[in-house]
Amino acid sequence: MSSSPHNAREPQRQPPGRALLIVISAPSGAGKTTLCDRLLAEFEAMDYSVSCTTRPPRPGEKDGEDYHFLTEAEFKARIARGAFLEHAVVHGHRYGTLAETVAAALNAGRDVLMDIDVQGARQIRERARAADAADPIRLGFVDVFVAPPSLQALEARLVKRAQDSDAVIRGRLRNAEQELRGRPEYQYGIVNDDLETAYAQLRAIVIAEHCRIA
Ligand code: ADP
Ligand code: 5GP
């Protein structure tokens, strides 16, 4: 028997082989960032896909770490040269996933974690389905939808986070109802009510997907 307390978590070393492309979507404020940060802290061979956006940085956000913050012209130039695996307009700003970041991680056998909206998830799901059977995107694709316990709880979290103006919060809540309608398209669904329970479910999905034979 180990002498360590049984709730202490050792860093997870994923089995070799299939690298996962984990797509997480949720209405803004449902807790994606909190859950993703915990996964990245626990799973060693997992990279976060840093997206590009034209939205201005929030206080404390770092360029190249939270997002690559681009002007509209810079973003359009990347679209024109086919740099994005997917891109979409969310809450009035452009967001996109860099294809090169994802390919480099998967080819190195590392999992890729991405926090993208339902439109972007749809684009990657379609690409995964259409891809060759041996394509790492098709082999590794896993999608998870994180829902808040209620719209009231979502509003309370957005207010508590205190990073957006009232008008922005109202817009995000309007969008939330639309995003929740996308939930049935995902393989897995989690309700982030109690954070510990939600995280236990998310890490169980990652571990199970690493153990899959087919
Ligand atoms: P998202 O990335 O989906 O916009 P965040 O991870 O930033 O959401 O979470 C929004 C706010 O809600 C943060 O202040 C976070 O600390 C809080 N939060 C996250 N999960 C829970 C939870 N299960 N219960 C209560 N508050 C939570
Ligand atoms: P936020 O501005 O709160 O960081 O993110 C707003 C929304 O944009 C969230 O739903 C988030 O998942 C989504 N998002 C972030 N990066 C990307 C991306 O690269 N592509 C797409 N389609 N959505 C993204």
Short mmCIF file of C-alpha atoms in Angstrom, two decimals, residues 1-210:
data_model
loop_
_atom_site.label_atom_id
_atom_site.label_comp_id
_atom_site.label_asym_id
_atom_site.label_seq_id
_atom_site.Cartn_x
_atom_site.Cartn_y
_atom_site.Cartn_z
CA MET A 1 0.00 0.00 0.00
CA SER A 2 1.26 3.47 -0.79
CA SER A 3 1.67 5.76 2.20
CA SER A 4 0.44 8.82 0.24
CA PRO A 5 -3.11 10.04 0.93
CA HIS A 6 -5.42 8.36 -1.56
CA ASN A 7 -6.70 11.65 -2.98
CA ALA A 8 -3.19 12.86 -3.93
CA ARG A 9 -2.74 12.73 -7.71
CA GLU A 10 0.52 11.79 -9.36
CA PRO A 11 1.08 13.30 -12.82
CA GLN A 12 -0.52 11.00 -15.37
CA ARG A 13 1.73 9.44 -18.00
CA GLN A 14 -0.56 8.48 -20.84
CA PRO A 15 -0.01 5.12 -22.54
CA PRO A 16 1.84 5.50 -25.87
CA GLY A 17 -0.02 5.22 -29.16
CA ARG A 18 -3.11 7.21 -29.85
CA ALA A 19 -2.70 10.93 -29.11
CA LEU A 20 -6.03 12.61 -28.32
CA LEU A 21 -7.47 15.74 -29.89
CA ILE A 22 -9.76 16.83 -27.07
CA VAL A 23 -12.31 19.47 -28.01
CA ILE A 24 -14.08 21.11 -25.08
CA SER A 25 -17.01 23.47 -25.60
CA ALA A 26 -19.26 25.25 -23.16
CA PRO A 27 -21.13 28.51 -22.83
CA SER A 28 -18.83 31.25 -21.56
CA GLY A 29 -18.64 31.07 -17.75
CA ALA A 30 -19.52 27.35 -17.48
CA GLY A 31 -16.01 26.57 -16.22
CA LYS A 32 -14.05 25.37 -19.28
CA THR A 33 -10.91 27.31 -18.42
CA THR A 34 -10.95 26.05 -14.83
CA LEU A 35 -11.41 22.44 -15.97
CA CYS A 36 -8.83 22.71 -18.79
CA ASP A 37 -6.21 24.20 -16.44
CA ARG A 38 -6.65 21.24 -14.11
CA LEU A 39 -6.29 18.71 -16.94
CA LEU A 40 -3.10 20.43 -18.15
CA ALA A 41 -1.68 20.46 -14.63
CA GLU A 42 -2.33 16.74 -14.23
CA PHE A 43 -1.59 15.23 -17.65
CA GLU A 44 2.03 15.68 -18.62
CA ALA A 45 1.84 14.82 -22.31
CA MET A 46 -0.92 17.30 -23.13
CA ASP A 47 -0.60 20.65 -24.91
CA TYR A 48 -3.11 23.48 -24.88
CA SER A 49 -3.96 24.77 -28.33
CA VAL A 50 -3.51 28.54 -28.03
CA SER A 51 -6.10 30.09 -30.33
CA CYS A 52 -5.90 33.30 -32.33
CA THR A 53 -8.50 35.98 -31.67
CA THR A 54 -9.36 39.55 -32.61
CA ARG A 55 -10.92 40.14 -29.16
CA PRO A 56 -8.98 42.54 -26.93
CA PRO A 57 -7.08 40.92 -24.04
CA ARG A 58 -8.78 40.82 -20.62
CA PRO A 59 -6.85 42.07 -17.61
CA GLY A 60 -4.13 39.54 -16.81
CA GLU A 61 -4.29 37.71 -20.17
CA LYS A 62 -0.94 37.18 -21.87
CA ASP A 63 -0.31 37.26 -25.63
CA GLY A 64 0.89 33.82 -26.81
CA GLU A 65 -0.27 32.12 -23.61
CA ASP A 66 -4.02 32.72 -23.34
CA TYR A 67 -4.47 33.69 -26.99
CA HIS A 68 -2.50 35.07 -29.91
CA PHE A 69 -4.15 38.52 -30.03
CA LEU A 70 -4.38 39.65 -33.66
CA THR A 71 -5.78 42.59 -35.60
CA GLU A 72 -8.59 41.95 -38.08
CA ALA A 73 -6.06 42.26 -40.96
CA GLU A 74 -3.63 39.80 -39.37
CA PHE A 75 -6.44 37.31 -38.76
CA LYS A 76 -7.70 37.60 -42.37
CA ALA A 77 -4.17 37.07 -43.70
CA ARG A 78 -3.99 33.79 -41.75
CA ILE A 79 -7.37 32.71 -43.16
CA ALA A 80 -6.11 33.47 -46.68
CA ARG A 81 -3.02 31.33 -46.26
CA GLY A 82 -5.02 28.41 -44.80
CA ALA A 83 -3.41 28.59 -41.36
CA PHE A 84 -6.57 27.62 -39.46
CA LEU A 85 -7.96 24.15 -38.77
CA GLU A 86 -11.20 25.95 -37.99
CA HIS A 87 -12.30 29.51 -37.38
CA ALA A 88 -15.51 31.26 -36.40
CA VAL A 89 -17.02 34.50 -35.19
CA VAL A 90 -18.04 34.25 -31.52
CA HIS A 91 -19.60 37.12 -29.54
CA GLY A 92 -18.66 39.47 -32.40
CA HIS A 93 -14.95 38.57 -32.53
CA ARG A 94 -12.98 36.15 -34.68
CA TYR A 95 -11.42 33.05 -33.13
CA GLY A 96 -9.37 30.33 -34.83
CA THR A 97 -7.27 27.24 -34.14
CA LEU A 98 -3.85 27.06 -35.78
CA ALA A 99 -3.54 23.85 -37.83
CA GLU A 100 0.22 23.73 -37.37
CA THR A 101 0.02 23.71 -33.55
CA VAL A 102 -2.38 20.77 -33.58
CA ALA A 103 -0.46 18.76 -36.18
CA ALA A 104 2.88 19.27 -34.41
CA ALA A 105 1.54 18.04 -31.06
CA LEU A 106 -0.34 15.03 -32.45
CA ASN A 107 2.61 13.98 -34.61
CA ALA A 108 4.83 14.12 -31.52
CA GLY A 109 2.38 11.78 -29.75
CA ARG A 110 1.08 14.50 -27.42
CA ASP A 111 -2.57 15.13 -26.62
CA VAL A 112 -4.01 18.46 -27.71
CA LEU A 113 -6.64 20.21 -25.64
CA MET A 114 -8.75 22.91 -27.23
CA ASP A 115 -11.40 25.19 -25.82
CA ILE A 116 -13.52 26.22 -28.80
CA ASP A 117 -17.16 27.08 -29.48
CA VAL A 118 -19.82 24.82 -31.02
CA GLN A 119 -19.27 26.19 -34.56
CA GLY A 120 -15.55 25.40 -34.40
CA ALA A 121 -16.20 21.98 -32.86
CA ARG A 122 -18.58 21.23 -35.74
CA GLN A 123 -15.88 22.10 -38.30
CA ILE A 124 -13.28 19.85 -36.65
CA ARG A 125 -15.80 17.01 -36.22
CA GLU A 126 -16.56 17.18 -39.96
CA ARG A 127 -12.86 17.19 -40.81
CA ALA A 128 -12.25 14.21 -38.53
CA ARG A 129 -15.11 12.27 -40.16
CA ALA A 130 -13.93 13.08 -43.68
CA ALA A 131 -10.26 12.33 -42.98
CA ASP A 132 -8.32 9.24 -43.93
CA ALA A 133 -8.60 6.37 -41.40
CA ALA A 134 -4.95 6.82 -40.34
CA ASP A 135 -5.17 10.62 -39.95
CA PRO A 136 -4.23 11.61 -36.35
CA ILE A 137 -7.17 14.02 -36.24
CA ARG A 138 -9.62 11.24 -37.02
CA LEU A 139 -7.92 8.75 -34.70
CA GLY A 140 -7.69 11.15 -31.76
CA PHE A 141 -10.91 13.15 -31.96
CA VAL A 142 -12.86 13.34 -28.67
CA ASP A 143 -15.46 16.04 -27.94
CA VAL A 144 -16.90 17.06 -24.59
CA PHE A 145 -19.64 19.57 -23.84
CA VAL A 146 -19.58 21.25 -20.43
CA ALA A 147 -22.94 22.67 -19.33
CA PRO A 148 -23.63 24.93 -16.35
CA PRO A 149 -26.18 23.65 -13.79
CA SER A 150 -28.55 26.48 -14.86
CA LEU A 151 -28.55 29.82 -16.69
CA GLN A 152 -28.86 31.56 -13.29
CA ALA A 153 -25.67 29.85 -12.08
CA LEU A 154 -23.95 30.84 -15.32
CA GLU A 155 -24.88 34.49 -14.83
CA ALA A 156 -23.63 34.41 -11.22
CA ARG A 157 -20.26 33.00 -12.37
CA LEU A 158 -19.84 35.61 -15.11
CA VAL A 159 -20.61 38.39 -12.61
CA LYS A 160 -18.26 36.86 -10.00
CA ARG A 161 -15.44 36.50 -12.57
CA ALA A 162 -15.73 40.31 -12.94
CA GLN A 163 -13.85 40.41 -16.25
CA ASP A 164 -16.63 41.56 -18.57
CA SER A 165 -18.93 44.58 -18.66
CA ASP A 166 -22.69 44.19 -17.99
CA ALA A 167 -23.41 44.51 -21.71
CA VAL A 168 -20.87 41.78 -22.57
CA ILE A 169 -22.32 39.51 -19.87
CA ARG A 170 -25.85 40.01 -21.25
CA GLY A 171 -24.59 39.09 -24.74
CA ARG A 172 -22.84 35.96 -23.43
CA LEU A 173 -26.04 34.84 -21.67
CA ARG A 174 -28.06 35.29 -24.86
CA ASN A 175 -25.46 33.24 -26.71
CA ALA A 176 -25.47 30.54 -24.00
CA GLU A 177 -28.99 29.41 -24.85
CA GLN A 178 -27.96 28.99 -28.49
CA GLU A 179 -24.77 27.11 -27.55
CA LEU A 180 -26.65 24.74 -25.22
CA ARG A 181 -28.65 23.60 -28.24
CA GLY A 182 -25.40 22.19 -29.72
CA ARG A 183 -24.90 19.76 -26.81
CA PRO A 184 -26.42 16.66 -28.52
CA GLU A 185 -23.70 16.78 -31.21
CA TYR A 186 -20.99 15.85 -28.66
CA GLN A 187 -19.82 12.38 -27.60
CA TYR A 188 -19.59 13.31 -23.91
CA GLY A 189 -21.49 15.73 -21.66
CA ILE A 190 -20.61 17.03 -18.20
CA VAL A 191 -22.60 19.34 -15.92
CA ASN A 192 -20.20 21.58 -14.00
CA ASP A 193 -22.16 22.01 -10.78
CA ASP A 194 -19.75 20.72 -8.15
CA LEU A 195 -16.25 21.35 -9.57
CA GLU A 196 -14.65 18.24 -8.05
CA THR A 197 -17.35 15.97 -9.52
CA ALA A 198 -17.09 17.63 -12.94
CA TYR A 199 -13.30 17.32 -12.96
CA ALA A 200 -13.44 13.66 -11.88
CA GLN A 201 -15.73 13.00 -14.86
CA LEU A 202 -13.50 14.87 -17.32
CA ARG A 203 -10.30 13.08 -16.26
CA ALA A 204 -12.16 9.75 -16.41
CA ILE A 205 -13.06 10.49 -20.05
CA VAL A 206 -9.41 11.23 -20.91
CA ILE A 207 -8.16 8.08 -19.20
CA ALA A 208 -10.86 5.91 -20.80
CA GLU A 209 -10.10 7.33 -24.26
CA HIS A 210 -6.43 6.43 -23.78
#
